[in-house]
Coordinates of C-alpha atoms in Angstrom, one line a residue:
M1 CA 128.4 90.8 77.9
D2 CA 129.0 90.8 81.6
H3 CA 127.9 94.4 81.8
N4 CA 124.7 93.6 80.0
V5 CA 123.7 90.9 82.3
S6 CA 125.1 92.3 85.6
L7 CA 121.5 92.9 86.9
V8 CA 120.5 89.3 86.1
T9 CA 123.7 88.0 87.6
T10 CA 123.3 90.0 90.8
I11 CA 119.7 89.0 91.3
A12 CA 120.3 85.3 90.5
A13 CA 123.3 85.2 92.9
A14 CA 121.5 87.0 95.6
F15 CA 118.4 84.8 95.5
S16 CA 120.3 81.6 95.1
V17 CA 122.8 82.1 98.0
A18 CA 120.1 83.7 100.2
L19 CA 117.9 80.6 99.6
V20 CA 120.6 78.3 100.8
F21 CA 121.7 80.2 103.9
G22 CA 118.1 81.2 104.7
F23 CA 117.2 77.5 104.8
I24 CA 120.3 76.7 106.9
A25 CA 119.3 79.5 109.3
E26 CA 115.7 78.3 109.7
R27 CA 116.9 74.7 110.2
S28 CA 119.2 76.1 112.9
K29 CA 116.3 77.7 114.7
M30 CA 117.4 81.2 113.7
P31 CA 115.5 83.8 111.7
A32 CA 116.0 83.4 107.9
L33 CA 117.1 87.1 108.0
V34 CA 120.4 86.0 109.5
G35 CA 121.0 83.7 106.5
Y36 CA 120.2 86.5 104.1
L37 CA 122.8 88.8 105.8
I38 CA 125.4 86.0 105.7
A39 CA 124.6 85.4 102.0
G40 CA 125.2 89.0 101.2
T41 CA 128.5 88.9 103.0
L42 CA 129.7 85.9 101.0
I43 CA 128.9 87.6 97.6
G44 CA 130.2 91.0 98.8
P45 CA 133.5 92.6 98.0
A46 CA 134.9 91.9 101.5
T47 CA 135.1 88.1 100.9
P48 CA 137.0 86.2 98.2
G49 CA 135.3 84.5 95.3
F50 CA 132.3 85.8 93.3
V51 CA 131.5 89.5 93.8
A52 CA 128.0 90.8 92.9
D53 CA 127.5 94.3 91.5
V54 CA 127.4 96.5 94.7
H55 CA 125.9 99.5 92.8
I56 CA 123.0 97.5 91.4
A57 CA 122.4 95.7 94.7
S58 CA 122.3 99.1 96.4
Q59 CA 119.5 100.3 94.0
L60 CA 117.6 97.1 94.5
S61 CA 117.9 97.6 98.2
E62 CA 116.2 101.0 97.8
I63 CA 113.2 99.2 96.3
G64 CA 113.4 96.8 99.2
I65 CA 113.3 99.7 101.7
M66 CA 110.3 101.2 99.9
L67 CA 108.3 98.0 99.9
L68 CA 109.4 97.1 103.5
M69 CA 108.3 100.5 104.9
F70 CA 105.1 100.3 102.8
G71 CA 104.4 97.1 104.6
V72 CA 105.1 98.6 108.0
G73 CA 102.6 101.4 107.1
L74 CA 100.0 99.0 106.1
H75 CA 100.2 97.4 109.6
F76 CA 100.3 100.7 111.4
S77 CA 97.2 101.3 113.5
A78 CA 96.6 104.4 115.6
D79 CA 94.2 102.3 117.7
D80 CA 96.9 99.7 118.6
L81 CA 99.2 102.5 119.7
L82 CA 96.5 104.3 121.8
A83 CA 95.6 101.1 123.5
V84 CA 99.0 100.8 125.1
R85 CA 100.1 104.4 124.9
R86 CA 100.7 104.7 128.7
V87 CA 103.5 102.1 128.6
A88 CA 104.7 102.3 125.0
V89 CA 105.2 106.1 124.7
P90 CA 107.2 106.6 127.9
G91 CA 108.9 103.2 127.5
A92 CA 110.1 103.9 124.0
A93 CA 111.3 107.4 125.0
V94 CA 113.3 106.2 128.0
Q95 CA 114.7 103.1 126.2
M96 CA 115.7 105.0 123.1
G97 CA 117.2 107.9 125.2
T98 CA 119.2 105.5 127.4
T99 CA 120.6 103.5 124.5
T100 CA 121.4 106.6 122.5
L101 CA 123.3 108.1 125.4
L102 CA 125.3 105.0 126.0
G103 CA 126.1 104.7 122.3
L104 CA 127.1 108.4 122.2
V105 CA 129.4 108.1 125.3
M106 CA 131.1 104.9 123.9
A107 CA 131.7 106.6 120.5
L108 CA 133.1 109.7 122.1
W109 CA 135.4 107.5 124.2
W110 CA 136.6 106.0 120.9
G111 CA 137.4 109.5 119.6
W112 CA 134.5 109.8 117.2
S113 CA 132.7 113.1 116.5
L114 CA 129.5 114.1 118.2
G115 CA 127.4 113.4 115.1
G116 CA 129.0 110.0 114.6
G117 CA 128.3 109.0 118.2
L118 CA 124.7 110.3 118.0
V119 CA 124.0 108.3 114.8
L120 CA 125.6 105.2 116.3
G121 CA 123.5 105.5 119.5
L122 CA 120.3 106.1 117.6
S123 CA 121.0 103.1 115.4
L124 CA 121.5 100.9 118.4
A125 CA 118.1 101.9 119.8
C126 CA 115.8 100.9 117.0
A127 CA 114.5 97.3 117.2
S128 CA 113.5 95.5 114.1
T129 CA 109.7 95.5 113.5
V130 CA 110.1 92.6 111.0
V131 CA 112.0 90.4 113.5
L132 CA 109.6 91.3 116.3
L133 CA 106.4 90.5 114.5
K134 CA 107.8 87.2 113.2
S135 CA 109.1 86.2 116.6
L136 CA 105.8 87.0 118.4
E137 CA 103.7 85.3 115.7
T138 CA 105.9 82.2 115.8
R139 CA 105.4 81.9 119.5
G140 CA 101.7 82.7 119.5
L141 CA 102.2 86.0 121.5
L142 CA 101.2 88.5 118.9
H143 CA 97.7 89.1 120.2
T144 CA 98.5 88.8 123.9
M145 CA 99.1 91.7 126.3
H146 CA 102.9 91.1 126.0
G147 CA 102.6 91.2 122.2
R148 CA 100.4 94.3 122.0
I149 CA 102.8 96.3 124.3
A150 CA 105.9 95.2 122.3
V151 CA 104.2 96.1 119.0
G152 CA 103.0 99.5 120.3
W153 CA 106.5 100.1 121.7
L154 CA 107.9 99.5 118.2
V155 CA 105.4 101.7 116.5
V156 CA 106.5 104.6 118.8
Q157 CA 110.2 103.7 118.0
D158 CA 109.4 103.7 114.2
L159 CA 107.7 107.1 114.4
A160 CA 110.6 108.6 116.4
T161 CA 113.1 107.2 113.9
V162 CA 111.2 108.6 111.0
M163 CA 111.5 112.0 112.5
V164 CA 115.2 111.5 113.0
L165 CA 115.5 110.5 109.3
V166 CA 113.8 113.8 108.5
L167 CA 115.8 116.1 110.8
L168 CA 119.2 114.5 110.4
P169 CA 120.2 116.0 107.0
P170 CA 119.6 119.7 107.9
L171 CA 121.4 119.1 111.2
A172 CA 124.4 117.3 109.6
G173 CA 126.4 120.5 109.4
V174 CA 126.0 121.4 113.0
L175 CA 126.9 117.8 114.0
G176 CA 130.2 117.9 112.2
G177 CA 129.4 116.6 108.7
P178 CA 131.2 117.9 105.6
V179 CA 128.1 119.8 104.6
A180 CA 128.7 122.4 107.3
E181 CA 129.8 125.1 104.9
V182 CA 126.6 124.7 102.8
S183 CA 124.4 124.6 105.8
N184 CA 125.9 127.9 107.1
A185 CA 124.7 129.7 104.0
K186 CA 121.3 130.1 105.8
P187 CA 120.4 130.0 109.5
L188 CA 119.8 126.6 111.0
W189 CA 116.3 127.4 112.0
V190 CA 115.5 128.3 108.4
T191 CA 116.8 125.0 107.2
I192 CA 114.9 123.0 109.8
G193 CA 111.8 125.0 109.3
Q194 CA 112.0 124.5 105.5
T195 CA 112.4 120.7 106.0
L196 CA 109.6 120.4 108.5
L197 CA 107.4 122.5 106.1
Q198 CA 108.1 120.2 103.2
V199 CA 107.4 117.1 105.3
S200 CA 104.2 118.7 106.7
A201 CA 103.0 119.6 103.2
F202 CA 103.7 116.0 102.1
I203 CA 101.8 114.5 105.1
A204 CA 98.9 117.0 104.7
L205 CA 98.7 116.0 101.0
M206 CA 98.6 112.3 101.9
M207 CA 96.1 112.8 104.6
V208 CA 93.7 115.0 102.7
V209 CA 94.1 113.9 99.0
G210 CA 95.7 110.5 99.4
R211 CA 93.1 109.3 101.9
R212 CA 90.4 109.9 99.3
A213 CA 92.3 109.2 96.1
L214 CA 94.1 105.9 97.0
P215 CA 91.0 104.0 98.2
L216 CA 89.1 105.3 95.1
L217 CA 92.0 104.1 92.9
L218 CA 92.0 100.6 94.5
W219 CA 88.2 100.4 94.2
H220 CA 88.2 101.2 90.4
V221 CA 91.1 98.7 89.8
A222 CA 89.4 96.0 91.9
R223 CA 86.3 96.4 89.7
T224 CA 88.2 95.2 86.7
G225 CA 88.5 91.8 88.3
S226 CA 92.2 91.6 87.3
R227 CA 94.5 90.4 90.1
E228 CA 97.6 91.4 88.1
L229 CA 96.3 95.0 87.8
F230 CA 95.5 95.2 91.5
T231 CA 98.9 94.0 92.4
L232 CA 100.5 96.4 90.0
S233 CA 98.4 99.3 91.4
V234 CA 99.6 98.5 94.9
V235 CA 103.3 98.3 94.0
A236 CA 103.1 101.3 91.7
T237 CA 101.5 103.3 94.5
A238 CA 104.2 102.3 97.0
I239 CA 107.1 103.0 94.8
G240 CA 105.6 106.0 93.0
I241 CA 104.7 107.9 96.1
A242 CA 108.0 107.1 97.7
Y243 CA 109.9 108.4 94.7
G244 CA 107.6 111.4 94.3
A245 CA 108.0 112.3 98.0
S246 CA 111.8 112.3 97.5
A247 CA 111.8 114.2 94.2
I248 CA 109.2 116.9 95.1
F249 CA 109.2 117.2 98.9
S250 CA 112.8 116.1 99.6
V251 CA 111.4 113.4 101.9
S252 CA 113.2 110.0 102.2
F253 CA 112.0 107.0 100.3
A254 CA 111.3 105.3 103.6
L255 CA 109.0 108.0 104.9
G256 CA 107.2 108.3 101.6
A257 CA 106.5 104.6 101.4
F258 CA 105.5 104.5 105.1
F259 CA 102.8 107.1 104.7
A260 CA 101.6 105.5 101.4
G261 CA 101.0 102.3 103.4
S262 CA 99.4 104.2 106.3
V263 CA 97.0 106.0 104.1
M264 CA 96.2 102.9 102.1
R265 CA 95.4 101.1 105.3
E266 CA 92.2 103.3 105.5
S267 CA 90.9 101.5 102.4
E268 CA 88.6 98.5 102.6
F269 CA 91.0 96.8 100.3
S270 CA 94.0 97.3 102.6
H271 CA 94.0 93.6 103.7
R272 CA 94.0 92.5 100.0
A273 CA 96.7 95.1 99.2
A274 CA 98.9 93.6 102.0
Q275 CA 98.2 90.1 100.8
E276 CA 98.8 90.8 97.1
S277 CA 102.0 92.7 97.7
L278 CA 103.4 90.3 100.3
P279 CA 105.3 88.0 97.8
L280 CA 107.0 91.0 96.1
R281 CA 107.7 92.7 99.5
D282 CA 109.3 89.4 100.7
A283 CA 111.4 89.1 97.6
F284 CA 112.7 92.6 97.6
S285 CA 113.2 92.5 101.4
V286 CA 115.5 89.6 100.8
L287 CA 117.4 91.7 98.3
F288 CA 117.5 94.5 100.8
F289 CA 119.1 92.3 103.5
V290 CA 121.4 90.6 101.1
S291 CA 122.6 94.1 99.9
V292 CA 123.2 95.0 103.5
G293 CA 125.2 91.9 104.0
M294 CA 127.3 92.9 101.1
M295 CA 128.4 95.9 103.0
V296 CA 129.5 93.9 106.1
D297 CA 133.2 93.6 106.5
P298 CA 133.8 90.3 108.5
S299 CA 137.3 91.5 109.3
I300 CA 135.7 93.9 111.8
L301 CA 135.2 90.9 114.1
M302 CA 138.9 90.2 114.1
S303 CA 140.2 93.8 114.0
Q304 CA 137.8 95.4 116.5
P305 CA 136.4 92.5 118.6
L306 CA 136.0 94.7 121.8
R307 CA 134.1 97.4 119.9
V308 CA 131.8 94.8 118.3
L309 CA 131.3 93.3 121.8
G310 CA 130.5 96.8 123.2
V311 CA 127.9 97.4 120.4
V312 CA 126.2 94.1 120.9
A313 CA 126.2 94.6 124.7
I314 CA 124.4 97.9 124.3
I315 CA 121.9 96.5 121.9
I316 CA 120.9 93.6 124.0
F317 CA 121.4 94.7 127.6
S318 CA 120.7 98.4 127.4
N319 CA 117.5 98.0 125.4
A320 CA 116.3 95.0 127.4
L321 CA 117.1 96.4 130.8
A322 CA 115.6 99.8 130.1
A323 CA 112.4 98.1 128.9
L324 CA 112.4 95.6 131.8
M325 CA 112.7 98.3 134.5
L326 CA 110.1 100.6 133.0
V327 CA 107.5 97.9 132.4
V328 CA 108.0 96.7 136.0
A329 CA 107.8 100.3 137.3
L330 CA 104.4 100.6 135.5
R331 CA 103.2 97.7 137.6
Y332 CA 102.9 95.1 134.8
P333 CA 103.6 91.4 135.7
L334 CA 107.2 90.3 135.6
N335 CA 106.4 87.8 132.7
T336 CA 105.2 90.8 130.6
A337 CA 108.3 92.8 131.4
L338 CA 110.6 89.9 130.5
T339 CA 108.9 89.2 127.2
V340 CA 108.9 92.8 126.1
A341 CA 112.6 93.2 127.2
A342 CA 113.7 90.1 125.2
S343 CA 111.7 91.3 122.2
L344 CA 113.6 94.6 122.1
G345 CA 117.1 93.1 122.4
Q346 CA 117.8 93.4 118.7
I347 CA 118.1 95.9 115.9
G348 CA 117.3 95.7 112.2
E349 CA 116.0 97.6 109.2
F350 CA 115.6 101.1 110.7
S351 CA 119.1 100.9 112.2
I352 CA 120.6 100.0 108.8
I353 CA 118.7 102.8 107.1
L354 CA 119.7 105.3 109.8
A355 CA 123.3 104.3 109.8
G356 CA 123.4 104.4 106.0
L357 CA 122.0 108.0 106.1
G358 CA 124.6 108.9 108.6
L359 CA 127.3 107.4 106.4
S360 CA 126.1 109.3 103.3
L361 CA 126.1 112.6 105.3
G362 CA 129.6 112.0 106.4
L363 CA 128.7 111.8 110.1
L364 CA 129.3 108.1 110.7
P365 CA 132.7 106.6 109.8
S366 CA 132.8 103.5 107.6
E367 CA 133.9 101.5 110.7
G368 CA 130.6 102.6 112.3
M369 CA 128.5 101.2 109.5
S370 CA 130.4 97.9 109.9
L371 CA 129.8 97.9 113.6
V372 CA 126.1 98.5 113.2
L373 CA 125.8 95.8 110.6
A374 CA 127.7 93.4 112.9
G375 CA 125.3 94.3 115.7
V376 CA 122.3 93.6 113.4
L377 CA 123.7 90.2 112.4
I378 CA 124.6 89.1 116.0
S379 CA 121.7 90.5 117.8
I380 CA 119.1 89.0 115.5
A381 CA 120.8 85.7 115.7
L382 CA 120.8 85.8 119.5
N383 CA 117.2 87.2 119.8
S384 CA 115.4 83.9 119.2
F385 CA 117.4 82.4 122.0
L386 CA 116.6 85.3 124.3
L387 CA 112.9 84.8 123.7
K388 CA 113.2 81.1 124.3
A389 CA 115.0 81.8 127.6
V390 CA 112.1 83.9 129.0
G391 CA 110.3 80.9 130.3
P392 CA 113.3 79.1 132.0
C393 CA 114.5 82.5 133.4
Q394 CA 111.2 83.2 134.9
R395 CA 110.9 79.8 136.5
W396 CA 114.4 80.2 137.9
L397 CA 113.6 83.6 139.3
F398 CA 110.4 82.4 140.9
Q399 CA 112.3 79.5 142.6
H400 CA 115.2 81.6 143.9
S401 CA 113.7 85.1 144.5
A402 CA 110.8 86.1 146.7
F403 CA 111.0 89.5 145.2
A404 CA 110.4 88.1 141.7
R405 CA 107.4 86.2 143.0
R406 CA 106.0 89.4 144.6
L407 CA 106.5 91.3 141.3
E408 CA 104.5 88.6 139.4
Q409 CA 101.7 88.3 142.0
R410 CA 101.5 92.0 143.2
E411 CA 98.1 93.6 143.1
E412 CA 96.9 94.8 139.7
P413 CA 95.2 98.2 140.2
Y414 CA 92.2 97.2 138.1
A415 CA 92.1 93.5 138.9
E416 CA 89.2 93.9 141.4
L417 CA 85.9 95.6 141.1
P418 CA 85.4 98.7 143.2
M419 CA 83.7 98.2 146.6
D420 CA 80.8 100.5 145.5
T421 CA 79.9 98.5 142.4
E422 CA 76.1 98.3 142.1
R423 CA 74.3 95.1 143.0
K424 CA 72.9 94.6 139.5
Y425 CA 76.4 94.0 138.1
L426 CA 77.0 91.3 140.7
E427 CA 74.0 89.1 140.1
G428 CA 72.3 87.9 136.9
Q429 CA 74.7 90.0 134.8
V430 CA 76.5 89.1 131.5
V431 CA 80.3 88.6 131.8
L432 CA 81.8 89.8 128.6
V433 CA 85.4 88.6 127.9
G434 CA 87.2 90.8 125.4
Y435 CA 86.5 94.4 124.5
G436 CA 87.7 94.6 120.9
R437 CA 85.7 95.3 117.8
V438 CA 83.2 92.5 118.5
G439 CA 83.1 93.0 122.2
R440 CA 82.4 96.7 121.8
R441 CA 79.4 96.0 119.6
I442 CA 78.0 93.5 122.0
A443 CA 78.5 95.9 124.9
K444 CA 76.7 98.7 123.0
A445 CA 73.8 96.4 122.3
L446 CA 73.6 95.3 125.9
G447 CA 73.8 98.9 127.1
A448 CA 71.0 100.0 124.8
R449 CA 68.7 97.3 126.2
G450 CA 69.7 98.1 129.8
I451 CA 71.2 94.7 130.4
P452 CA 74.0 94.9 133.0
Y453 CA 77.4 93.5 132.0
V454 CA 80.9 93.2 133.4
V455 CA 83.9 93.3 131.0
A456 CA 87.0 91.1 131.5
E457 CA 89.8 92.5 129.4
Q458 CA 93.6 91.9 129.3
N459 CA 94.3 95.5 128.1
R460 CA 94.7 97.6 131.3
E461 CA 94.2 100.9 129.3
R462 CA 90.8 99.7 128.0
V463 CA 89.7 98.8 131.4
E464 CA 90.8 102.1 132.8
E465 CA 88.9 103.9 129.9
L466 CA 85.8 101.8 130.6
R467 CA 85.8 102.7 134.3
S468 CA 86.3 106.4 133.5
Q469 CA 83.2 106.2 131.4
G470 CA 81.2 104.6 134.2
G471 CA 81.5 101.0 133.0
V472 CA 82.2 98.0 135.1
A473 CA 85.4 96.0 134.1
V474 CA 88.2 94.0 135.5
S475 CA 91.8 93.7 134.1
G476 CA 93.4 90.3 133.5
N477 CA 93.4 87.1 131.5
A478 CA 90.0 85.5 131.8
A479 CA 91.7 82.1 131.6
E480 CA 92.9 82.7 135.1
P481 CA 90.1 81.8 137.6
A482 CA 90.8 84.9 139.8
V483 CA 89.7 87.2 136.9
L484 CA 86.3 85.4 136.4
I485 CA 85.8 85.3 140.2
Q486 CA 86.3 89.0 140.3
A487 CA 83.7 89.4 137.6
H488 CA 81.3 87.4 139.9
I489 CA 80.9 84.6 137.4
A490 CA 79.3 82.4 140.2
D491 CA 76.1 84.6 140.1
A492 CA 76.2 85.6 136.4
A493 CA 73.5 84.7 133.9
M494 CA 75.8 84.4 130.9
L495 CA 79.4 84.2 129.8
V496 CA 80.1 85.8 126.4
I497 CA 83.7 85.1 125.1
A498 CA 84.2 87.7 122.4
S499 CA 88.0 87.6 122.4
P500 CA 89.5 86.7 119.0
D501 CA 92.0 84.3 120.7
T502 CA 90.1 81.0 121.4
F503 CA 93.2 79.3 122.8
N504 CA 92.0 79.6 126.4
V505 CA 88.3 79.1 125.7
R506 CA 88.2 75.7 127.3
Q507 CA 89.9 76.9 130.5
M508 CA 87.4 79.8 130.8
A509 CA 84.4 77.5 130.2
Q510 CA 85.7 75.0 132.8
T511 CA 86.2 77.7 135.4
A512 CA 82.7 79.1 134.7
R513 CA 81.0 75.7 134.8
T514 CA 82.8 74.8 138.1
L515 CA 81.7 78.0 139.8
N516 CA 78.3 78.3 138.1
P517 CA 77.0 74.9 136.6
R518 CA 73.9 76.5 135.1
I519 CA 75.6 79.4 133.3
E520 CA 75.0 79.9 129.6
I521 CA 78.2 80.2 127.5
I522 CA 78.5 81.9 124.1
V523 CA 81.8 81.7 122.1
R524 CA 83.1 83.5 119.1
T525 CA 85.5 81.7 116.7
H526 CA 87.1 82.3 113.3
S527 CA 87.9 78.7 112.5
E528 CA 85.3 76.2 111.2
E529 CA 87.3 73.3 112.6
E530 CA 87.5 75.1 116.0
A531 CA 83.8 75.7 115.9
L532 CA 83.0 72.0 115.3
L533 CA 85.4 70.9 118.1
L534 CA 83.8 73.3 120.6
Q535 CA 80.3 72.3 119.6
T536 CA 81.3 68.6 119.9
E537 CA 82.7 69.2 123.4
G538 CA 79.5 71.0 124.5
I539 CA 81.3 74.2 125.5
G540 CA 78.2 76.3 124.7
L541 CA 76.7 78.2 121.8
V542 CA 79.4 78.8 119.2
F543 CA 79.3 81.5 116.6
F544 CA 81.5 81.1 113.5
G545 CA 82.2 84.4 111.8
E546 CA 81.8 83.4 108.2
E547 CA 78.8 81.2 108.9
E548 CA 77.0 84.0 110.7
L549 CA 77.8 86.4 107.8
A550 CA 76.5 83.9 105.3
R551 CA 73.4 83.4 107.4
G552 CA 72.7 87.1 107.6
M553 CA 73.2 87.7 103.9
A554 CA 71.0 84.7 103.0
S555 CA 68.3 85.9 105.4
H556 CA 68.3 89.2 103.6
V557 CA 68.1 87.6 100.2
L558 CA 65.2 85.3 101.2
E559 CA 63.3 88.2 102.8
R560 CA 63.8 90.2 99.6
F561 CA 62.3 87.5 97.4
A562 CA 59.6 86.4 99.8
P563 CA 56.9 88.8 98.5
V564 CA 57.6 87.8 94.9
K565 CA 56.9 84.1 95.8
G566 CA 53.8 85.1 97.7
A567 CA 52.5 87.1 94.7
E568 CA 53.0 84.2 92.3
N569 CA 51.0 81.9 94.6

């Protein structure tokens, strides 16, 4: 009877214990993820008492990996990466290289093989996308310059790690794995070439066929009006493509699911797909982290405390310091550098996947897996405290270090308009805050009518791009008076706030009114409550997205039926 219900028993135990410890973790101001890992440890074979079925938990974790990576793919945006590419790409490369090298040196000092040290170092270099997104969202930093850089950095990390997952199996023999004899049957370049060819064929198939077929599939399913069928189609697509990629193209489940999500993101139903699959992704993600916790051997904390300490030190200090120095070197403010550094001082799902692959290939010793898992558990638990410490740390540095104050206040290369800016952009112009999807459309319309405008944008790369195209723009947060002053708000005719973040609208409006009492202000908002509050306060003309959409559609409908009514009269 126990064998017949072992699946039910494992799921029931995993969810129940995870609920209890996830709740305790949240109440303790730590991510629930920490509670899930502890729950897995308690029902795992390394602790006394009830022991769940490790084999079943492992298979459930594979589904969790598929859905987790599918979710990462759904949120992957090439535009987001390109917007911060000049800091994210070199930053991720330097940070991952530095941490990998330190992990490799430490492992070689312990007497491990080259392959084991390389896998350990790479595992310690991959921050958790899930933890990062949740931490930034909780603190309202997701759509700030700090958040965009951190997310772009993680996207580069994820792509690099995906390539490592692809290349590691054919390289296992060279790195000292037990598959060396099989690998030597054919030249290494042939093995690598064959692997890359299979991966390329899969990616090409997804980009050419999948990009057309998946949106069409979702469209036909959505036409049925069945929410259950739509959810089923999303989950079936994620798991089916992941399994097919593994069975046909020898591609990992993680990579297959990632590309399924990336391609599905092109569909107009991508947001609905993300929303409908979220509960299932969350549930199986819990099972994934619980199954990971089941592999944790708590005795490693007692038997190898110095090695655990070394792993945690590399995760937190190496990743954070490399990020801090590089962001500062690229002339970003100290606050941005500290936030990005704290965000990267943890590891998570990709580290576990990579370490698990290294273990299965015989490269990473079982002790290495335990050390990585301990590093995941401890670094995630400490990360929330690191992010909270950014503010106090920054204030302390400003009080005690003149150098820190210079780093924060040093000249931003695009914070001022060029001296040769034409006069028409300095008087009677439109100051446009935000150059995202809405801002670009407004700018295009202004340009078509020959109306001069100055863009104020936090994203330095967008400002640089605008200037290279002959546009007029300043870099910085428009909530700071200096930015609007540089945009010559005192002589402007209108202030248009097109940024999706309305948190600083009042500060922008107050600065504009102080410097130019007669200026006209136009604000965009997504919230009806926010729109009502802004209108009540007399900020200016407020455009609420859904209201304007409804007004435009209603206007079209009324125009369509106007001739009919006229004919009847």
